[in-house]
Short mmCIF file of C-alpha atoms in Angstrom, two decimals:
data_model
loop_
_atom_site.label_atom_id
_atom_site.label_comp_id
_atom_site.label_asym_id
_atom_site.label_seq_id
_atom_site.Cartn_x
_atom_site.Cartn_y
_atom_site.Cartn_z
CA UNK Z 1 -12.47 11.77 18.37
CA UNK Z 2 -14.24 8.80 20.00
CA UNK Z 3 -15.05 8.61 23.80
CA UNK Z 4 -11.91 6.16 24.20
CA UNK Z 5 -9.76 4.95 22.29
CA UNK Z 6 -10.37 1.37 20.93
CA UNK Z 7 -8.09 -1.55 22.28
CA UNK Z 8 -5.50 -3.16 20.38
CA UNK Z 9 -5.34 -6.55 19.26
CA UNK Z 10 -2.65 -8.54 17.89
CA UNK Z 11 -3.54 -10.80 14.84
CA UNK Z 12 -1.91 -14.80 14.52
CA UNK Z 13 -2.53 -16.51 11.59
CA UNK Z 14 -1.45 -19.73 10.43
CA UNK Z 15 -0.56 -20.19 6.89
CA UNK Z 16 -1.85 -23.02 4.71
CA UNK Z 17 0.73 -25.34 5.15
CA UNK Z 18 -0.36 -27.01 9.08
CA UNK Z 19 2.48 -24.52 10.57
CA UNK Z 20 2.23 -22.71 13.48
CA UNK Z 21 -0.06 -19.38 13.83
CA UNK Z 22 2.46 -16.37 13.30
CA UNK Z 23 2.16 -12.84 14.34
CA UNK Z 24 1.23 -10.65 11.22
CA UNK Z 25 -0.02 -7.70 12.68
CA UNK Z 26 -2.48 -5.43 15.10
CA UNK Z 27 -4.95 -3.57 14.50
CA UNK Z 28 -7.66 -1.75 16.57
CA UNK Z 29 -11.20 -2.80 17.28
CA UNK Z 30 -13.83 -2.01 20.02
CA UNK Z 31 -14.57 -5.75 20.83
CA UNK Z 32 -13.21 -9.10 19.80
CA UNK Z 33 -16.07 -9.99 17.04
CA UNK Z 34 -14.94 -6.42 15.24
CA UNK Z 35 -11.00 -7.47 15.63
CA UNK Z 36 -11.87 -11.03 13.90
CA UNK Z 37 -13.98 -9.27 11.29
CA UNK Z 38 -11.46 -6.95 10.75
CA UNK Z 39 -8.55 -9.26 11.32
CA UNK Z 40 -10.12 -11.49 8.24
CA UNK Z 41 -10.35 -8.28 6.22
CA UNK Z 42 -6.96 -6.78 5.93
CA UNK Z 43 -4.75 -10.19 6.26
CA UNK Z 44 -6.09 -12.58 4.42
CA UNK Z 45 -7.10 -10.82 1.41
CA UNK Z 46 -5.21 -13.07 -0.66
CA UNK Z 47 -5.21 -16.73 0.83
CA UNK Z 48 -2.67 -16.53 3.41
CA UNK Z 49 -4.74 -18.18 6.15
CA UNK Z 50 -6.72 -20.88 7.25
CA UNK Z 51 -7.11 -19.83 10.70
CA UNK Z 52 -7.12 -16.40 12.99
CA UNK Z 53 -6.07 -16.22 16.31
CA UNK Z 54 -6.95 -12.64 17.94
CA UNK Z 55 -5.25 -11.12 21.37
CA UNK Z 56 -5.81 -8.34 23.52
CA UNK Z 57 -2.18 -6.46 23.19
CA UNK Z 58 -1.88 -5.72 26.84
CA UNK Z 59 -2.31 -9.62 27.52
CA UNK Z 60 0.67 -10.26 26.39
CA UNK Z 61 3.57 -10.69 28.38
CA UNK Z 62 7.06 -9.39 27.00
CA UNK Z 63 10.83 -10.45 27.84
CA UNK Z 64 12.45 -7.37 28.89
CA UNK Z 65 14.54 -6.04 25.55
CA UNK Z 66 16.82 -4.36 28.41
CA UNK Z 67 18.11 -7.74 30.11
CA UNK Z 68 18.35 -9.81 26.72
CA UNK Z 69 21.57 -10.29 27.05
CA UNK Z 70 22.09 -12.06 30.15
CA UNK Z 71 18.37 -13.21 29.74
CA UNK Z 72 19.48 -15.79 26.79
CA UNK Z 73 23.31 -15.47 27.43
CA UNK Z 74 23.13 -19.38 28.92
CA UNK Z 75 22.15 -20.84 25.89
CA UNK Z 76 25.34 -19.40 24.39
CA UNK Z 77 27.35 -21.72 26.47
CA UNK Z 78 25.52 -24.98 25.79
CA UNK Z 79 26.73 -25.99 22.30
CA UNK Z 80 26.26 -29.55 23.05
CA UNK Z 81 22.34 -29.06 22.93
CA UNK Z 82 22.76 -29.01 18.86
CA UNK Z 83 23.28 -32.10 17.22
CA UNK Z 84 26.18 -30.73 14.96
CA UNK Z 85 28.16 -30.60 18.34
CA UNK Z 86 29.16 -34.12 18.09
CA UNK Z 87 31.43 -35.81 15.32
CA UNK Z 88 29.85 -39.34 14.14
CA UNK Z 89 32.22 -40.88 11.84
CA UNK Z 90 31.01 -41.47 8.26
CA UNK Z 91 31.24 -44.79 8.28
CA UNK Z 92 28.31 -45.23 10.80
CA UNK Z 93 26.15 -43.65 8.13
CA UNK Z 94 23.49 -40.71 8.71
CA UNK Z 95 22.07 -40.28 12.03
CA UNK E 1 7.69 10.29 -1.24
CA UNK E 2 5.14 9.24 0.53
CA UNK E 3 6.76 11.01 2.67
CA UNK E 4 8.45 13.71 1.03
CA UNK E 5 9.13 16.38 3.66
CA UNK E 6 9.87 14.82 7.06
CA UNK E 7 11.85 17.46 9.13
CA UNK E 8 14.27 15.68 10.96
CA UNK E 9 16.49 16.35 14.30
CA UNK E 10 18.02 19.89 12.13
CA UNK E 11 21.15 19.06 14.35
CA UNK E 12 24.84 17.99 12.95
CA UNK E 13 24.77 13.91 12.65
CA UNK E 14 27.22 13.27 16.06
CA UNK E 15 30.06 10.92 15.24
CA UNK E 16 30.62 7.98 17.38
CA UNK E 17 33.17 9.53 19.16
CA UNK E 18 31.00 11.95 20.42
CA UNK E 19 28.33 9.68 21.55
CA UNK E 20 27.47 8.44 24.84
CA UNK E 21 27.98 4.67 25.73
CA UNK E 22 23.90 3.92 25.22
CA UNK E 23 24.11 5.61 21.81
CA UNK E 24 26.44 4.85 20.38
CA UNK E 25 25.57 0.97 21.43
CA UNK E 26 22.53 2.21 19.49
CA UNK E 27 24.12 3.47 16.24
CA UNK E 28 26.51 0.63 16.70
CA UNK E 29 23.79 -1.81 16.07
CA UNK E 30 22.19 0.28 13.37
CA UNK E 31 25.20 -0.05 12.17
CA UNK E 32 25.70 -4.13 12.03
CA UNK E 33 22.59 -3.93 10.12
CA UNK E 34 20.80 -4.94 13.98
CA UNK E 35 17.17 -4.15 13.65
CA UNK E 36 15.80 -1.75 16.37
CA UNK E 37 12.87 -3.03 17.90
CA UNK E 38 9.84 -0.98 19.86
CA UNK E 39 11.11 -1.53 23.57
CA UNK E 40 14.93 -0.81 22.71
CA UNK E 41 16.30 2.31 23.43
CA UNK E 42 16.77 4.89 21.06
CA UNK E 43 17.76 8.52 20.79
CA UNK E 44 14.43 10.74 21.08
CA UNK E 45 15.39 12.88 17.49
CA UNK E 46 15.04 8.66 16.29
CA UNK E 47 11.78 8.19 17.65
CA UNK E 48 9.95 11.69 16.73
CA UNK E 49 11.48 11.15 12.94
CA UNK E 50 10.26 8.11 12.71
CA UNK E 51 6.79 9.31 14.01
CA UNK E 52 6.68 11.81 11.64
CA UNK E 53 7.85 9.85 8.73
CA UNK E 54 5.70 6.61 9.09
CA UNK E 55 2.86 8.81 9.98
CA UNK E 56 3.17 10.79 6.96
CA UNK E 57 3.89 7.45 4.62
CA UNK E 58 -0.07 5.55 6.72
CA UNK E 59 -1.90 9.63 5.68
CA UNK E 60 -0.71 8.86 1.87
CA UNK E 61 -1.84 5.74 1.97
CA UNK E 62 -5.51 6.80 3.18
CA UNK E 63 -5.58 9.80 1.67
CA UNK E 64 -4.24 7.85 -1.21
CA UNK E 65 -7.75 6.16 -2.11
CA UNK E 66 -9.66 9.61 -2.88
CA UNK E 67 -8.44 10.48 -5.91
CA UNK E 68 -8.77 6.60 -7.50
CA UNK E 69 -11.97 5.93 -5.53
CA UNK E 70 -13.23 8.50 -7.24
CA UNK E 71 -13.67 6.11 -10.64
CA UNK E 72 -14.85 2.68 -8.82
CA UNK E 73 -18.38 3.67 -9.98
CA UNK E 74 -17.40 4.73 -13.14
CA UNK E 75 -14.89 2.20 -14.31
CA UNK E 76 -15.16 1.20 -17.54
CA UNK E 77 -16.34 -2.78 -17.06
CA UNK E 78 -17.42 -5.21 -13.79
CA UNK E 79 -13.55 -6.42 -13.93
CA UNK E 80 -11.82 -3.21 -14.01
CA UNK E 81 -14.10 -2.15 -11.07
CA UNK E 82 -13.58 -5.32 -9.09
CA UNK E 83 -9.80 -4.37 -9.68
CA UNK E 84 -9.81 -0.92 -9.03
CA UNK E 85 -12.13 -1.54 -5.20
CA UNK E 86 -9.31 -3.82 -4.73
CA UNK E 87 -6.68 -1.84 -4.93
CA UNK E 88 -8.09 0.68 -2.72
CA UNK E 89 -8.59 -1.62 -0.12
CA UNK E 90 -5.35 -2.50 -0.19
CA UNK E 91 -4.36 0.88 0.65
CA UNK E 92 -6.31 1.31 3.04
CA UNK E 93 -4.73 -1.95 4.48
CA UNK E 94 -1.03 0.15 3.96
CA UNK E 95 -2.54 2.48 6.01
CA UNK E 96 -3.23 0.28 8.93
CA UNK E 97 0.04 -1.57 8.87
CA UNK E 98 1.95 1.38 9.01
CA UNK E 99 -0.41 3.41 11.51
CA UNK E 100 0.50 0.16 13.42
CA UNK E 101 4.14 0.40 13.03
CA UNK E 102 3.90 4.46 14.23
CA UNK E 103 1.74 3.58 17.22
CA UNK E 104 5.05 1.20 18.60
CA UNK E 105 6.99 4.38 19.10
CA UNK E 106 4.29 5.81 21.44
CA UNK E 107 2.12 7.77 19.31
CA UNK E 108 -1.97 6.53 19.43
CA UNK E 109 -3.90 6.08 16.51
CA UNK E 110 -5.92 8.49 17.01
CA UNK E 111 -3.95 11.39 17.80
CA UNK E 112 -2.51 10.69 14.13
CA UNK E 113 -6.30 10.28 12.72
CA UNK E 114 -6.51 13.75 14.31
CA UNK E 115 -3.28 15.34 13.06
CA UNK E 116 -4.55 14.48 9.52
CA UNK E 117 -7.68 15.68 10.30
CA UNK E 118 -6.78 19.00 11.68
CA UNK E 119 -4.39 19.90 8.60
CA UNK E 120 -1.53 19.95 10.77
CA UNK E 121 -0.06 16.40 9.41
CA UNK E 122 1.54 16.01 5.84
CA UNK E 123 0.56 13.68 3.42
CA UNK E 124 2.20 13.10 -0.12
CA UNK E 125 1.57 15.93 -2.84
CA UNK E 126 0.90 13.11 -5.40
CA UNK E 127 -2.66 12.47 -4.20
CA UNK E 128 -3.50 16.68 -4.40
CA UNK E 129 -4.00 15.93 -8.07
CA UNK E 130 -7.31 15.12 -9.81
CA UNK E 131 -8.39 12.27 -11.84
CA UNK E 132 -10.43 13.68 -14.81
CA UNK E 133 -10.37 11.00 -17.36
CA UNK E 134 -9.82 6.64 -16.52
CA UNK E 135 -6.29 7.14 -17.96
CA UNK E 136 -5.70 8.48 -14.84
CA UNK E 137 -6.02 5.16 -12.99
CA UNK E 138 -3.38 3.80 -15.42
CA UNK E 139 -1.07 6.36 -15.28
CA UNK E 140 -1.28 6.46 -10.99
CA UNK E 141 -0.71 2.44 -11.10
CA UNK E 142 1.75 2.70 -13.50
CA UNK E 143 3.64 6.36 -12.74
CA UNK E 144 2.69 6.46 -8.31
CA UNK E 145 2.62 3.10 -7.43
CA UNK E 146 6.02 3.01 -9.61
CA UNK E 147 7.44 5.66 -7.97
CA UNK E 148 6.46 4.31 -4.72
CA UNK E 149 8.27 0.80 -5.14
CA UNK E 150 11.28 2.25 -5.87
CA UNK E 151 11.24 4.20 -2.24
CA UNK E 152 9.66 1.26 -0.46
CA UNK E 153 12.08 -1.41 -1.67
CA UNK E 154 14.99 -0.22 0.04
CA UNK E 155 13.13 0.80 3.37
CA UNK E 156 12.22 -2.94 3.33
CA UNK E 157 15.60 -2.97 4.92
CA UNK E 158 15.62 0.08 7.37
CA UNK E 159 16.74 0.09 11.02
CA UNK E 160 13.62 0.24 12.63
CA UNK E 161 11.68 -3.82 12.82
CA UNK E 162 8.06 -2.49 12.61
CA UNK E 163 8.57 -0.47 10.28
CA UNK E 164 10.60 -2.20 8.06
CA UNK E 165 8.41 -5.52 8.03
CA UNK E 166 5.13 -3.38 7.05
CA UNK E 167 6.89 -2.34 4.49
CA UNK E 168 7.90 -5.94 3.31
CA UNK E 169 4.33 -6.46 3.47
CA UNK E 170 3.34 -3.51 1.06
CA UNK E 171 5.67 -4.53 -1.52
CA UNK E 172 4.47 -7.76 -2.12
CA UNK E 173 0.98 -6.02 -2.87
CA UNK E 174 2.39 -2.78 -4.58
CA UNK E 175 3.63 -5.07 -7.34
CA UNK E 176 0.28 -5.42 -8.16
CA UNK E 177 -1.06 -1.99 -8.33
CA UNK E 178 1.73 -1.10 -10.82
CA UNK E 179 0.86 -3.94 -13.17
CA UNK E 180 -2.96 -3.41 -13.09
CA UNK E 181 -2.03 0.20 -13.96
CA UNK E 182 0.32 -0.25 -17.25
CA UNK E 183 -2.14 -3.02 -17.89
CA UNK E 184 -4.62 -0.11 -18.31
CA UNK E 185 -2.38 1.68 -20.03
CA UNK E 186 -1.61 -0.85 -22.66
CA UNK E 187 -5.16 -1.48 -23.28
CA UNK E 188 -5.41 1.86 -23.71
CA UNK E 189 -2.50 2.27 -26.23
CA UNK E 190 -3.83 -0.56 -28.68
CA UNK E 191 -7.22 0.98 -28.87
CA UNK E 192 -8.53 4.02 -31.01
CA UNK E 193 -6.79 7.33 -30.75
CA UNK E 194 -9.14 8.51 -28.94
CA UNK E 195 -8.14 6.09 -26.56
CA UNK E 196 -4.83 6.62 -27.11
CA UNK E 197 -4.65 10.46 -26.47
CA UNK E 198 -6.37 9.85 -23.47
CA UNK E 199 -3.33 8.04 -22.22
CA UNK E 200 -1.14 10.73 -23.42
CA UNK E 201 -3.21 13.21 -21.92
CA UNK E 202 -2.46 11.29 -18.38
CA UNK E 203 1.09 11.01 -18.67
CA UNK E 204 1.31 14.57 -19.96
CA UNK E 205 -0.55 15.11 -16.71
CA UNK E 206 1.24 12.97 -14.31
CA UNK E 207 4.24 12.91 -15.64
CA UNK E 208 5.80 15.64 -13.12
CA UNK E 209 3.99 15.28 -10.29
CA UNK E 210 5.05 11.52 -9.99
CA UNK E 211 9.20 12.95 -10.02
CA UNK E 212 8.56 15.27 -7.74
CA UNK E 213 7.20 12.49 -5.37
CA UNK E 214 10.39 11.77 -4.65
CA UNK E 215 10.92 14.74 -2.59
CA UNK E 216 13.29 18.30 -3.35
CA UNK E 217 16.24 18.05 -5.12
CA UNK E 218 19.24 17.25 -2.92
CA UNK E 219 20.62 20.62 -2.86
CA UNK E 220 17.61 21.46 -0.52
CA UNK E 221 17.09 18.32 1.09
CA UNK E 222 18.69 19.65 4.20
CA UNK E 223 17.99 16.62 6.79
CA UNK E 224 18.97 13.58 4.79
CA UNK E 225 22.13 13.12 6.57
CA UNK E 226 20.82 11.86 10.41
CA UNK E 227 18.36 9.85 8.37
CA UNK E 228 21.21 8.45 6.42
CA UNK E 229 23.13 7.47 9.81
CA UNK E 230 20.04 5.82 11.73
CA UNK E 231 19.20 3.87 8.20
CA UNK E 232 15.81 5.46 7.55
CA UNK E 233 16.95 6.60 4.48
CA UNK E 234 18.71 4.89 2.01
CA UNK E 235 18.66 6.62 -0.86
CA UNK E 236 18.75 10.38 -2.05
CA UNK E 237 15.94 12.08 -3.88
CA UNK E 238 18.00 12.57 -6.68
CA UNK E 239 19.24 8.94 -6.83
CA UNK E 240 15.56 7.72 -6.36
CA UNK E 241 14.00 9.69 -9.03
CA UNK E 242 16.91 8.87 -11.71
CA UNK E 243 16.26 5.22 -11.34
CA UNK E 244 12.76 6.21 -11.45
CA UNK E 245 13.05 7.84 -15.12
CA UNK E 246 15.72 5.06 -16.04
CA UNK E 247 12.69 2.61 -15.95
CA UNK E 248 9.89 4.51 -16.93
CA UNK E 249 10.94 6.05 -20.09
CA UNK E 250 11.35 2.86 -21.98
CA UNK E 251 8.17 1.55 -20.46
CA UNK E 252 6.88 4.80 -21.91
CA UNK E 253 8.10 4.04 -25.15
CA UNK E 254 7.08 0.56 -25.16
CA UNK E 255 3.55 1.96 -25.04
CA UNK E 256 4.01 4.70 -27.75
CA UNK E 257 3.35 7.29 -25.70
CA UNK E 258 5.80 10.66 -25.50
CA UNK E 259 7.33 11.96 -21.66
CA UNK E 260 6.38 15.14 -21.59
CA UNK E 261 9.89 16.19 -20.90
CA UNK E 262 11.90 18.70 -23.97
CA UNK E 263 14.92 18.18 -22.33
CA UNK E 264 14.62 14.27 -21.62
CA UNK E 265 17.37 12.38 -23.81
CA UNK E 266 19.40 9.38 -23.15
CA UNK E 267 23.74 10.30 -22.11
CA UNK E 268 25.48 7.88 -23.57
CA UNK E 269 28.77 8.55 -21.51
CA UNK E 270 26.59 8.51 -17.89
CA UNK E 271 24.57 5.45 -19.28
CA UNK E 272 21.81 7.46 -17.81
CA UNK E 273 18.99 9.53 -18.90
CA UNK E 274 19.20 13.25 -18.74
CA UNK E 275 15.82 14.95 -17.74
CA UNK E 276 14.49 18.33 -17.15
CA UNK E 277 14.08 20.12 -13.47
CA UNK E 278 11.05 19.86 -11.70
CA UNK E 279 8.67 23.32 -11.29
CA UNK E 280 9.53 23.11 -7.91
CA UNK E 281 7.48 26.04 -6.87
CA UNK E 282 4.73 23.99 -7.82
CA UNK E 283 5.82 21.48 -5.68
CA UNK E 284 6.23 23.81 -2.15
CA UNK E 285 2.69 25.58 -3.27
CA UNK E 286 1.32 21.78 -3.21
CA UNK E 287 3.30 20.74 0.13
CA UNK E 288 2.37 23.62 1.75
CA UNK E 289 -1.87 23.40 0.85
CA UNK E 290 -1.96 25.03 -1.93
CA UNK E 291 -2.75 22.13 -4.61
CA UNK E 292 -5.65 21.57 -6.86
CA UNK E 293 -7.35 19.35 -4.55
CA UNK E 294 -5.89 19.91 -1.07
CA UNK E 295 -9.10 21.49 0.49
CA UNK E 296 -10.91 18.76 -1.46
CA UNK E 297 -8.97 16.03 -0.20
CA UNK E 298 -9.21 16.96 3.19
CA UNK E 299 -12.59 17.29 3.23
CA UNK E 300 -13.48 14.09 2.43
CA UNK E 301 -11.24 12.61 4.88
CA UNK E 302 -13.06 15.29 7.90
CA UNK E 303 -16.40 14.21 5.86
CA UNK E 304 -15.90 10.26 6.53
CA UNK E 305 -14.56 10.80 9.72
CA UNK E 306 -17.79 12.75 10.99
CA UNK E 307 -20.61 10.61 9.26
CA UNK E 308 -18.79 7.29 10.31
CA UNK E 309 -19.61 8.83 14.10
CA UNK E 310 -22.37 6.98 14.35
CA UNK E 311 -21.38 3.90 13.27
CA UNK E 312 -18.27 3.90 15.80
CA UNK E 313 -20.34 4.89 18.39
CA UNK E 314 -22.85 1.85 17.85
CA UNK E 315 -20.07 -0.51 17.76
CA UNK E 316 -18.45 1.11 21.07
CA UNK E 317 -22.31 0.66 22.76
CA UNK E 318 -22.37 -2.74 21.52
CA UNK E 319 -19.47 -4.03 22.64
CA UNK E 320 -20.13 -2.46 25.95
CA UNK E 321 -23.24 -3.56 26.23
CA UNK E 322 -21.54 -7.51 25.41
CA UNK E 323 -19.17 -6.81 28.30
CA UNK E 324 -21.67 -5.84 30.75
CA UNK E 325 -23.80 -8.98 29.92
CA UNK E 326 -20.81 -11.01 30.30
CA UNK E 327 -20.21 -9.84 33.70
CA UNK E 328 -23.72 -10.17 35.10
CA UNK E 329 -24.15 -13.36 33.76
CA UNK E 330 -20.99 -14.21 36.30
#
């Protein structure tokens, strides 16, 4: 085995259609110019990107999975964020 | 499949009676159909299954490319070899999505790299098989690659999220493989009988080895049932590999081409076709090492691994090198 084992870096890419970058995968890589290389490689082999975004795994911060509930819970509460929350009569037309 | 023999916890599945609160929250949400994600908690028999099985699936995948990279060079014309390399990339690509999806349940890469290595990790019996003759490329597209959809379509929708998204990924690219290979096989149907015995001669050849991909009969598939509860399993071997003739034969006969099966004959009152058993001793000698190509196969895989060395190691100076530069140029 190598000395150490190779960071891991998680791969964005954003589809062809001006969206957002998206998380498709990781993979390993001993520097960010290999990652890029490699990133280009194995997920976009058939046109699903225009652009790559690379990360170093372990710079990304996490929500804990353990407090999720209470974590989001508020949200639950606030149905009158959505727009379906409030009845406008037909008559005033789409809005 | 591609991962045929994955021992699992060998304890009773517990009911949810007899669970505590935290599992049976867990099997609860496996359940509801709840995906389980890397950082939620899960029963240790979960994880090391898992380990085993999507480690098993990312070595078939590598090891996977021997036996068809063995004809890039000698395909028959630029496109078919364009075709083939691309295909084996892509398997190699399977490899790394699902090496990925292992590594989230706290096993590294390269601990699996070295289980493979070492012997001590399984990979599917399909790929201890050689490819003599290019019919072989048609029949593995067509027959292993077949075979393979049919297992990877339902785990599309198992319980664990990593796992189950590299396989969505894989699926949409398997469809390919299969079609490249009957495409090879057609071509090689309509041409001279030469041509066509060829194809024969690879269905006669891969005809068995591709059933008993899907595992032992389910008599002595002893640890289905836990994999059954925590939805990493779907379907049994059985059930797999009688959808799997179901589809094939009239493929098969659509090409002209004869299963190498005495027994095989469509039931009319089970709506199903009736096939022969598996040499299943075969298929335990091949598990176990004792294939036609299992020294072969693994020696290629130890072979790249050590000549690559110094490639890896140039890229590891390099990139130190970059970061030291970085930081004295602070």
């Amino acid at each position: 085995m190598s000395k150490r084992e190779w960071p891991l870096w998680e791969i964005f890419i954003r589809g062809q259609h001006g969206l957002a970058h998206r998380h498709v995968g990781s993979l390993h890589a001993p520097d960010a110019e290999m990652a890029m290389k490699n990133a280009r490689d194995v997920y976009t082999r058939r046109n699903e990107g225009l652009s790559i975004w690379i990360v170093p795994s372990d710079a990304i911060v996490a929500s804990s999975p353990a407090k999720k509930g209470p974590y989001f819970e508020p949200a639950n509460t606030k149905a009158y964020r959505h727009p379906t929350f409030f009845n406008i009569p037909d008559e005033v037309g789409s809005m | 499949m591609y991962a045929q023999m994955v021992e699992s916890t060998g304890k009773a599945v517990r009911t949810i009676k007899e669970m505590g609160p935290v599992e049976r929250e867990f099997q609860e949400r496996i359940n509801a159909g709840v995906k389980i994600e890397p950082k939620d908690w899960m029963p240790e028999g979960y994880r090391e299954t898992l380990k085993r099985q999507i480690s098993q699936h990312a070595h078939s995948e590598i090891v996977g490319q021997l036996p068809e990279g063995n004809w890039i060079t000698r395909a028959p014309t630029l496109k078919r070899k364009a075709i083939l390399i691309a295909k084996v990339q892509d398997e190699a690509g399977h490899g790394l999505y699902l090496y990925s999806a292992a590594e989230t349940l706290g096993i590294s890469r390269d601990e699996m790299t070295a289980q493979l290595l070492s012997g001590k990790a399984k990979y599917s019996s399909i790929f201890n098989y050689p490819t003599l003759s290019w019919a072989d490329i048609g029949a593995i597209g067509w027959l292993v690659d077949g075979a393979a959809i049919m297992n990877q379509v339902p785990l599309q929708k198992c319980s664990y999220g990593p796992y189950s998204r590299a396989m969505i990924r894989i699926c949409k690219e398997e469809s390919f493989h299969q079609r490249q290979g009957f495409d090879i096989m057609m071509r090689l149907c309509e041409g001279t009988e030469a041509q066509k015995a060829m194809a024969q001669d690879a269905l006669n050849r891969w005809w068995w080895p591709s059933l008993m991909m899907f595992g032992p009969s389910d008599k002595d598939s002893v640890h289905s049932a836990q994999s059954f509860a925590w939805n990493i399993k779907q379907d049994s071997n059985d059930t797999l590999r009688q959808r799997f003739v179901n589809q094939t034969v009239p493929q098969a006969e659509y090409l002209g081409l004869e299963i190498p099966d005495p027994e095989l004959r469509w039931d009319d009152k089970t709506k199903l076709y009736h096939f022969g058993e598996p040499n299943w001793d075969e298929f335990f000698a091949v598990v176990s090492g004792n294939g036609p190509c299992n020294i072969e196969r693994l020696e290629a895989r130890q072979k790249a691994w050590t000549d690559g060395a110094w490639f890896r190691e140039g890229l590891e100076a390099y990139a130190e090198k970059r970061a030291n530069d970085s930081r004295a140029a602070e």
